[in-house]
Short mmCIF file of C-alpha atoms and ligand atoms in Angstrom, two decimals:
data_model
loop_
_atom_site.label_atom_id
_atom_site.label_comp_id
_atom_site.label_asym_id
_atom_site.label_seq_id
_atom_site.Cartn_x
_atom_site.Cartn_y
_atom_site.Cartn_z
CA UNK A 1 -10.30 23.59 24.91
CA UNK A 2 -6.65 22.86 25.59
CA UNK A 3 -6.04 21.38 22.10
CA UNK A 4 -6.50 24.28 19.70
CA UNK A 5 -5.99 22.36 16.47
CA UNK A 6 -4.13 19.63 14.60
CA UNK A 7 -1.64 21.21 12.22
CA UNK A 8 0.01 19.67 9.16
CA UNK A 9 3.79 19.55 9.49
CA UNK A 10 4.16 19.76 5.75
CA UNK A 11 1.84 22.57 4.58
CA UNK A 12 0.67 24.14 7.84
CA UNK A 13 -3.04 23.53 7.22
CA UNK A 14 -5.03 23.37 10.45
CA UNK A 15 -7.69 20.82 11.33
CA UNK A 16 -10.24 20.63 14.10
CA UNK A 17 -9.29 18.28 16.94
CA UNK A 18 -10.92 14.88 16.39
CA UNK A 19 -9.84 11.46 17.62
CA UNK A 20 -10.03 9.93 14.14
CA UNK A 21 -8.14 12.63 12.23
CA UNK A 22 -4.75 11.12 11.33
CA UNK A 23 -3.08 13.02 8.46
CA UNK A 24 -3.52 16.11 6.25
CA UNK A 25 -6.07 15.73 3.43
CA UNK A 26 -3.84 17.60 1.00
CA UNK A 27 -0.49 16.02 1.85
CA UNK A 28 -1.56 12.45 2.57
CA UNK A 29 0.87 10.35 4.52
CA UNK A 30 3.58 13.05 4.35
CA UNK A 31 1.21 15.39 6.15
CA UNK A 32 1.76 14.14 9.68
CA UNK A 33 -0.10 16.35 12.13
CA UNK A 34 1.10 18.14 15.23
CA UNK A 35 -1.20 18.46 18.22
CA UNK A 36 -1.21 22.21 18.96
CA UNK A 37 -2.20 23.38 22.44
CA UNK A 38 -3.61 26.59 23.79
CA UNK A 39 -1.03 26.72 26.58
CA UNK A 40 -2.82 29.62 28.29
CA UNK A 41 -5.74 27.33 29.05
CA UNK A 42 -3.54 24.78 30.87
CA UNK A 43 -3.08 25.73 34.48
CA UNK A 44 -0.47 23.59 36.14
CA UNK A 45 2.28 24.10 38.71
CA UNK A 46 5.24 22.06 39.93
CA UNK A 47 3.60 21.86 43.38
CA UNK A 48 0.44 20.40 41.96
CA UNK A 49 2.37 17.81 39.96
CA UNK A 50 4.62 16.84 42.86
CA UNK A 51 1.60 16.30 45.12
CA UNK A 52 -0.08 13.89 42.72
CA UNK A 53 -0.62 10.43 44.16
CA UNK A 54 -1.04 9.00 40.67
CA UNK A 55 2.26 7.27 39.94
CA UNK A 56 1.64 6.80 36.25
CA UNK A 57 1.70 9.02 33.17
CA UNK A 58 -1.83 10.19 34.06
CA UNK A 59 -0.27 12.46 36.67
CA UNK A 60 0.27 14.74 33.63
CA UNK A 61 -3.31 14.37 32.44
CA UNK A 62 -3.78 18.14 32.16
CA UNK A 63 -0.95 18.22 29.64
CA UNK A 64 -2.39 15.41 27.51
CA UNK A 65 -4.86 15.65 24.61
CA UNK A 66 -7.79 13.95 26.28
CA UNK A 67 -11.07 15.25 27.61
CA UNK A 68 -11.96 15.30 31.31
CA UNK A 69 -14.60 12.66 30.79
CA UNK A 70 -12.45 10.38 28.63
CA UNK A 71 -12.21 6.86 29.95
CA UNK A 72 -8.64 5.81 30.52
CA UNK A 73 -7.45 2.21 30.17
CA UNK A 74 -6.71 0.45 33.48
CA UNK A 75 -3.12 -0.74 33.01
CA UNK A 76 -0.55 1.29 34.94
CA UNK A 77 1.98 2.90 32.63
CA UNK A 78 4.84 5.30 33.13
CA UNK A 79 6.57 6.61 36.24
CA UNK A 80 9.38 4.21 35.45
CA UNK A 81 12.59 4.49 37.46
CA UNK A 82 15.40 6.92 36.66
CA UNK A 83 18.67 5.58 38.10
CA UNK A 84 21.80 7.65 38.60
CA UNK A 85 24.70 5.33 37.85
CA UNK A 86 27.89 5.91 39.84
CA UNK A 87 29.50 2.95 38.11
CA UNK A 88 28.98 4.40 34.63
CA UNK A 89 30.19 7.76 35.97
CA UNK A 90 33.39 6.10 37.20
CA UNK A 91 33.87 4.24 33.93
CA UNK A 92 33.37 7.25 31.68
CA UNK A 93 34.35 10.23 33.83
CA UNK A 94 31.00 11.86 33.09
CA UNK A 95 29.71 12.76 36.52
CA UNK A 96 25.96 12.61 36.10
CA UNK A 97 24.66 9.73 34.05
CA UNK A 98 21.04 8.60 34.43
CA UNK A 99 19.35 5.49 33.08
CA UNK A 100 15.59 5.71 32.45
CA UNK A 101 14.31 2.12 32.50
CA UNK A 102 11.22 2.11 30.32
CA UNK A 103 11.32 -1.66 30.00
CA UNK A 104 9.44 -1.49 33.31
CA UNK A 105 6.11 -0.74 31.66
CA UNK A 106 3.17 -3.22 31.63
CA UNK A 107 4.11 -4.88 28.34
CA UNK A 108 7.80 -4.11 28.85
CA UNK A 109 8.48 -1.27 26.41
CA UNK A 110 8.13 2.49 26.08
CA UNK A 111 5.38 1.86 23.50
CA UNK A 112 2.96 1.51 26.42
CA UNK A 113 3.00 5.29 26.80
CA UNK A 114 1.61 5.60 23.28
CA UNK A 115 -0.88 2.77 23.74
CA UNK A 116 -2.33 4.35 26.88
CA UNK A 117 -3.25 7.48 24.90
CA UNK A 118 -4.10 5.51 21.77
CA UNK A 119 -6.66 3.41 23.61
CA UNK A 120 -8.09 6.44 25.45
CA UNK A 121 -8.57 8.18 22.07
CA UNK A 122 -10.03 5.01 20.57
CA UNK A 123 -12.56 4.88 23.43
CA UNK A 124 -13.39 8.57 22.75
CA UNK A 125 -13.93 7.71 19.08
CA UNK A 126 -16.09 4.73 20.02
CA UNK A 127 -13.77 2.38 18.12
CA UNK A 128 -14.57 -1.33 18.17
CA UNK A 129 -11.49 -2.61 16.35
CA UNK A 130 -8.00 -1.14 16.21
CA UNK A 131 -5.47 -1.90 13.52
CA UNK A 132 -1.72 -1.36 13.57
CA UNK A 133 1.57 -2.48 12.11
CA UNK A 134 4.60 -2.85 14.26
CA UNK A 135 8.11 -4.26 14.42
CA UNK A 136 6.78 -6.03 17.52
CA UNK A 137 6.61 -3.85 20.60
CA UNK A 138 3.91 -1.41 19.50
CA UNK A 139 1.85 -4.46 18.60
CA UNK A 140 2.30 -6.32 21.85
CA UNK A 141 1.65 -3.12 23.76
CA UNK A 142 -1.49 -2.29 21.83
CA UNK A 143 -2.74 -5.86 22.24
CA UNK A 144 -2.33 -5.62 26.02
CA UNK A 145 -4.03 -2.24 26.38
CA UNK A 146 -6.84 -3.13 23.99
CA UNK A 147 -7.48 -6.35 25.92
CA UNK A 148 -7.70 -4.34 29.15
CA UNK A 149 -10.25 -1.99 27.57
CA UNK A 150 -12.29 -4.65 25.76
CA UNK A 151 -11.40 -3.54 22.22
CA UNK A 152 -10.47 -5.93 19.39
CA UNK A 153 -7.14 -5.67 17.58
CA UNK A 154 -5.86 -6.65 14.16
CA UNK A 155 -2.08 -6.53 14.07
CA UNK A 156 0.46 -6.74 11.27
CA UNK A 157 4.01 -7.75 12.14
CA UNK A 158 6.96 -8.65 9.90
CA UNK A 159 8.05 -12.25 9.85
CA UNK A 160 11.27 -11.43 11.72
CA UNK A 161 9.54 -10.15 14.88
CA UNK A 162 11.07 -11.96 17.90
CA UNK A 163 9.07 -14.88 19.29
CA UNK A 164 8.48 -13.30 22.69
CA UNK A 165 6.71 -10.35 21.07
CA UNK A 166 4.55 -12.64 18.93
CA UNK A 167 3.78 -14.67 22.05
CA UNK A 168 2.52 -11.49 23.74
CA UNK A 169 0.17 -10.81 20.81
CA UNK A 170 -1.28 -14.29 20.84
CA UNK A 171 -1.60 -14.38 24.61
CA UNK A 172 -3.52 -11.10 24.65
CA UNK A 173 -5.82 -12.46 21.93
CA UNK A 174 -4.88 -10.11 19.09
CA UNK A 175 -5.83 -11.16 15.56
CA UNK A 176 -2.29 -11.47 14.28
CA UNK A 177 -1.15 -11.25 10.66
CA UNK A 178 2.49 -12.23 10.22
CA UNK A 179 3.47 -10.61 6.93
CA UNK A 180 6.02 -12.57 4.95
CA UNK A 181 8.06 -9.41 4.33
CA UNK A 182 9.59 -6.38 6.11
CA UNK A 183 8.03 -3.99 8.63
CA UNK A 184 7.77 -1.34 5.92
CA UNK A 185 5.49 -3.57 3.84
CA UNK A 186 3.48 -4.58 6.92
CA UNK A 187 2.93 -0.86 7.60
CA UNK A 188 1.59 -0.16 4.09
CA UNK A 189 -0.77 -3.12 4.30
CA UNK A 190 -2.09 -2.06 7.69
CA UNK A 191 -2.95 1.41 6.34
CA UNK A 192 -4.73 -0.14 3.37
CA UNK A 193 -6.71 -2.57 5.50
CA UNK A 194 -7.60 0.12 8.07
CA UNK A 195 -9.22 2.17 5.31
CA UNK A 196 -10.97 -0.78 3.74
CA UNK A 197 -12.53 -2.02 6.97
CA UNK A 198 -12.95 1.33 8.78
CA UNK A 199 -10.80 0.29 11.75
CA UNK A 200 -9.23 2.78 14.15
CA UNK A 201 -5.56 3.27 13.26
CA UNK A 202 -2.92 3.14 15.92
CA UNK A 203 0.23 3.45 13.83
CA UNK A 204 2.36 5.88 15.76
CA UNK A 205 3.83 7.75 12.85
CA UNK A 206 0.36 8.17 11.49
CA UNK A 207 -1.77 8.89 14.53
CA UNK A 208 -0.75 12.30 15.94
CA UNK A 209 -1.94 11.53 19.48
CA UNK A 210 0.53 8.75 20.14
CA UNK A 211 3.56 11.04 20.18
CA UNK A 212 1.64 12.87 22.91
CA UNK A 213 1.77 9.72 25.03
CA UNK A 214 5.46 9.27 24.40
CA UNK A 215 6.20 12.84 25.48
CA UNK A 216 5.41 11.86 29.08
CA UNK A 217 8.86 10.24 29.31
CA UNK A 218 10.29 13.78 29.09
CA UNK A 219 7.93 15.05 31.81
CA UNK A 220 9.03 12.23 34.10
CA UNK A 221 12.74 12.77 33.48
CA UNK A 222 12.30 16.46 34.32
CA UNK A 223 10.29 15.74 37.48
CA UNK A 224 12.55 12.90 38.66
CA UNK A 225 15.61 15.15 38.27
CA UNK A 226 14.02 17.57 40.71
CA UNK A 227 12.12 19.59 38.08
CA UNK A 228 15.33 20.13 36.13
CA UNK A 229 15.96 19.44 32.46
CA UNK A 230 19.10 17.41 31.63
CA UNK A 231 21.72 18.61 29.14
CA UNK A 232 21.43 15.61 26.84
CA UNK A 233 19.10 12.73 26.15
CA UNK A 234 20.15 9.65 24.17
CA UNK A 235 17.38 7.74 22.37
CA UNK A 236 17.34 5.03 19.69
CA UNK A 237 15.43 5.85 16.49
CA UNK A 238 13.22 3.59 14.38
CA UNK A 239 10.19 5.46 13.02
CA UNK A 240 11.22 8.53 15.01
CA UNK A 241 8.12 8.82 17.21
CA UNK A 242 9.87 8.57 20.57
CA UNK A 243 12.38 11.19 19.46
CA UNK A 244 9.51 13.46 18.44
CA UNK A 245 7.77 12.77 21.75
CA UNK A 246 10.82 13.65 23.83
CA UNK A 247 11.11 16.95 22.00
CA UNK A 248 7.40 17.67 22.40
CA UNK A 249 7.54 16.98 26.12
CA UNK A 250 10.38 19.38 26.79
CA UNK A 251 8.79 21.88 24.38
CA UNK A 252 5.53 21.77 26.37
CA UNK A 253 7.40 22.36 29.63
CA UNK A 254 9.03 25.48 28.16
CA UNK A 255 5.73 26.76 26.75
CA UNK A 256 4.02 26.19 30.09
CA UNK A 257 6.74 28.20 31.85
CA UNK A 258 7.85 25.14 33.84
CA UNK A 259 11.34 24.92 32.32
CA UNK A 260 13.57 27.21 30.33
CA UNK A 261 15.73 24.69 28.58
CA UNK A 262 15.62 22.17 25.72
CA UNK A 263 18.12 19.31 26.13
CA UNK A 264 20.20 18.20 23.16
CA UNK A 265 18.46 15.14 21.79
CA UNK A 266 20.92 12.60 20.42
CA UNK A 267 19.28 10.00 18.19
CA UNK A 268 21.04 6.68 17.78
CA UNK A 269 20.46 4.34 14.88
CA UNK A 270 21.96 1.01 13.91
CA UNK A 271 24.66 1.37 11.24
CA UNK A 272 22.88 -1.36 9.28
CA UNK A 273 19.73 0.76 9.04
CA UNK A 274 20.39 4.48 9.46
CA UNK A 275 18.14 6.49 7.11
CA UNK A 276 17.58 9.31 9.63
CA UNK A 277 21.31 9.79 10.18
CA UNK A 278 21.88 9.90 6.41
CA UNK A 279 18.97 12.29 5.80
CA UNK A 280 20.10 14.61 8.58
CA UNK A 281 23.70 14.71 7.33
CA UNK A 282 23.07 14.91 3.58
CA UNK A 283 19.71 16.70 3.53
CA UNK A 284 18.34 13.91 1.37
CA UNK A 285 16.15 10.98 2.41
CA UNK A 286 16.84 7.60 0.87
CA UNK A 287 14.79 4.54 1.82
CA UNK A 288 16.87 1.63 3.07
CA UNK A 289 16.30 -2.08 3.32
CA UNK A 290 19.06 -2.45 5.87
CA UNK A 291 19.27 -4.89 8.67
CA UNK A 292 20.37 -5.01 12.29
CA UNK A 293 20.14 -7.19 15.38
CA UNK A 294 18.01 -4.39 16.87
CA UNK A 295 14.71 -5.47 15.29
CA UNK A 296 12.65 -2.67 16.88
CA UNK A 297 14.62 -0.06 14.95
CA UNK A 298 15.05 -1.99 11.69
CA UNK A 299 12.93 0.62 9.94
CA UNK A 300 14.04 1.44 6.39
CA UNK A 301 11.34 4.09 5.81
CA UNK A 302 10.89 5.94 9.12
CA UNK A 303 7.34 7.28 8.94
CA UNK A 304 7.90 10.07 11.40
CA UNK A 305 11.30 11.16 10.13
CA UNK A 306 10.26 14.76 9.47
CA UNK A 307 9.12 15.26 13.05
CA UNK A 308 12.16 13.41 14.39
CA UNK A 309 14.58 15.44 12.28
CA UNK A 310 12.93 18.66 13.40
CA UNK A 311 13.39 17.49 17.01
CA UNK A 312 17.08 16.74 16.47
CA UNK A 313 17.75 20.05 14.69
CA UNK A 314 15.76 22.31 16.99
CA UNK A 315 17.28 20.77 20.09
CA UNK A 316 20.78 21.29 18.68
CA UNK A 317 21.14 17.52 18.76
CA UNK A 318 22.34 15.06 16.17
CA UNK A 319 21.92 11.52 14.94
CA UNK A 320 24.70 8.94 15.08
CA UNK A 321 24.86 5.24 14.39
CA UNK A 322 26.45 2.27 16.09
CA UNK A 323 27.44 -1.11 14.67
CA UNK A 324 25.74 -4.35 15.64
CA UNK A 325 28.96 -5.24 17.49
CA UNK A 326 28.61 -2.09 19.57
CA UNK A 327 24.96 -2.95 20.24
CA UNK A 328 25.94 -6.48 21.27
CA UNK A 329 28.57 -5.10 23.63
CA UNK A 330 25.93 -2.82 25.17
CA UNK A 331 23.57 -5.78 25.75
CA UNK A 332 25.97 -7.03 28.43
CA UNK A 333 27.74 -3.77 29.42
CA UNK A 334 24.62 -1.95 30.55
CA UNK A 335 23.25 -4.65 32.89
CA UNK A 336 26.73 -5.22 34.32
CA UNK A 337 27.14 -1.49 35.00
CA UNK A 338 23.62 -0.45 35.94
CA UNK A 339 21.61 -3.62 36.50
CA UNK A 340 19.22 -2.77 33.66
CA UNK A 341 18.66 -5.46 31.01
CA UNK A 342 17.48 -4.12 27.65
CA UNK A 343 16.59 -5.63 24.31
CA UNK A 344 18.97 -4.75 21.42
CA UNK A 345 17.07 -1.58 20.36
CA UNK A 346 16.63 -0.85 24.05
CA UNK A 347 20.37 -0.57 24.65
CA UNK A 348 21.23 1.09 21.33
CA UNK A 349 21.01 4.54 22.95
CA UNK A 350 23.52 3.35 25.56
CA UNK A 351 25.86 2.15 22.77
CA UNK A 352 25.60 5.64 21.25
CA UNK A 353 26.38 7.24 24.58
CA UNK A 354 29.44 4.99 24.99
CA UNK A 355 30.61 5.93 21.53
CA UNK A 356 30.29 9.67 22.25
CA UNK A 357 31.96 9.25 25.61
CA UNK A 358 34.91 7.35 24.06
CA UNK A 359 35.25 10.12 21.47
CA UNK A 360 35.28 12.68 24.31
CA UNK A 361 32.23 14.23 22.78
CA UNK A 362 30.48 14.90 26.09
CA UNK A 363 31.60 17.42 28.68
CA UNK A 364 32.16 15.66 32.00
CA UNK A 365 29.83 18.11 33.77
CA UNK A 366 26.85 17.49 31.49
CA UNK A 367 23.82 15.77 32.92
CA UNK A 368 23.09 12.90 30.56
CA UNK A 369 19.99 10.71 30.39
CA UNK A 370 19.93 7.46 28.41
CA UNK A 371 16.51 6.01 27.74
CA UNK A 372 16.25 2.22 27.70
CA UNK A 373 13.18 1.60 25.58
CA UNK A 374 12.51 -2.14 25.91
CA UNK A 375 13.18 -5.00 28.32
CA UNK A 376 15.84 -7.62 27.57
CA UNK A 377 13.43 -10.53 27.97
CA UNK A 378 11.67 -9.36 24.81
CA UNK A 379 14.42 -10.87 22.68
CA UNK A 380 16.06 -13.77 24.43
CA UNK A 381 17.71 -15.14 21.30
CA UNK A 382 19.78 -11.98 20.86
CA UNK A 383 20.68 -11.97 24.55
CA UNK A 384 21.79 -15.59 24.47
CA UNK A 385 23.77 -14.95 21.29
CA UNK A 386 26.17 -12.70 23.21
CA UNK A 387 26.67 -15.16 26.09
CA UNK A 388 28.14 -18.64 26.41
CA UNK A 389 25.66 -21.11 27.87
CA UNK A 390 27.58 -23.30 30.35
CA UNK A 391 27.56 -27.03 29.67
CA UNK A 392 25.90 -29.12 32.43
CA UNK A 393 28.28 -30.41 35.09
CA UNK A 394 28.14 -33.84 36.77
CA UNK A 395 26.17 -33.53 40.05
CA UNK A 396 28.82 -34.67 42.54
CA UNK A 397 30.38 -32.34 45.08
CA UNK A 398 33.99 -32.79 44.03
CA UNK A 399 33.36 -32.14 40.33
CA UNK A 400 31.25 -29.12 41.14
CA UNK A 401 33.89 -27.81 43.55
CA UNK A 402 36.62 -28.13 40.90
CA UNK A 403 34.35 -26.57 38.34
CA UNK A 404 33.58 -23.57 40.54
CA UNK A 405 37.32 -23.04 41.03
CA UNK A 406 37.75 -22.72 37.27
CA UNK A 407 35.03 -20.09 36.86
CA UNK A 408 35.61 -17.72 39.78
C1 PLP B 1 9.74 1.31 18.88
C2 PLP B 1 11.01 1.17 19.59
C3 PLP B 1 12.08 2.04 19.38
C4 PLP B 1 12.05 3.14 18.36
O1 PLP B 1 11.03 4.07 18.54
P1 PLP B 1 10.51 4.95 17.32
O2 PLP B 1 9.47 5.78 17.89
O3 PLP B 1 10.01 3.98 16.28
O4 PLP B 1 11.68 5.71 16.81
C5 PLP B 1 13.23 1.85 20.10
N1 PLP B 1 13.35 0.85 21.00
C6 PLP B 1 12.33 0.00 21.24
C7 PLP B 1 12.54 -1.09 22.23
C8 PLP B 1 11.13 0.13 20.55
O5 PLP B 1 10.15 -0.75 20.78
ZN1 ZN B 2 -0.64 19.35 4.60
#
């Protein structure tokens, strides 16, 4: 078997691989598990990968924790574009800057990578109902994938989740509980209810298999760069699962002998909610109740912080934060430089990159990848808030002509 065990990050205790094993019995919710592979049993070559006609994350199926006979959900996820931006290179002087547009997934966020695996594991476990809490995107993603696989969902979201994300839930038919409180409280309630009703749990920080889905973004970056690992990857951090996934993906490639390098992973948080940055710099975790325009990363108690901090340390990376003003600037800067429109948390990594580049913190020869985690249409109110909506103009040719002269 390619998965040799599930190992507690906290105490090291090992558990047998099972689709419904979420955390360590001894450590509880602090005992997040790692999926440990027997790398010798995975036979895979660059040639074999490059010949795959499956343009989705399932092209890496051999490197994922699912059985040969496992049913996979039908929605196409992954193999999102990686754009090299000459314009950003010209603006910053950094010669090789790549934008990975993960807003191009079926429900428009990187969370779809986790949902694809989550639903495959739920089908393995014979689950009938899945339960999760989310700031919005994990929920809308799960709702879409569950609908495609014929599984019911019960979803907890905080009251501040943007309307477009709630619309996705309702449209996909998820049983939706809008908790009149923060994401952190919605998370606790979802864990409680999952236990009480015996649902299958899809919370990313909690369910060790979901990070395995998110790691495919690293595989794709490596393959799309010609089977080469970049020098740096910028990623926004909420719960820390994507950060952990990126590390795991590049770690797998090294263990499989397909790469010999770990990129520096640079986590970016919002200054209004930066518990991972604080914990990394002071060695002490303090829960926050902070706030930011970037709702997807407004996470005061990041559930996967230990894994994320390990990823940042072991990759010789770091965690920085950017202000809401910097995030707002990135909402328009990125599309105007690269044509990619991201939601606030989606462009936060780009804001972090800009900050590092302004501080001359990046060598101009480094190959830098910035992951855009969610599409801009997910949060129209924030997008509109950084633009001026033009007032309607009288519909006669002369007025319009004069008007056009004033705006060009
Ligand atoms: C969930 C999410 C993040 C943060 O990912 P974590 O795994 O929680 O750190 C960032 N951006 C978007 C758009 C997201 O939906
Ligand atoms: Zn443990």
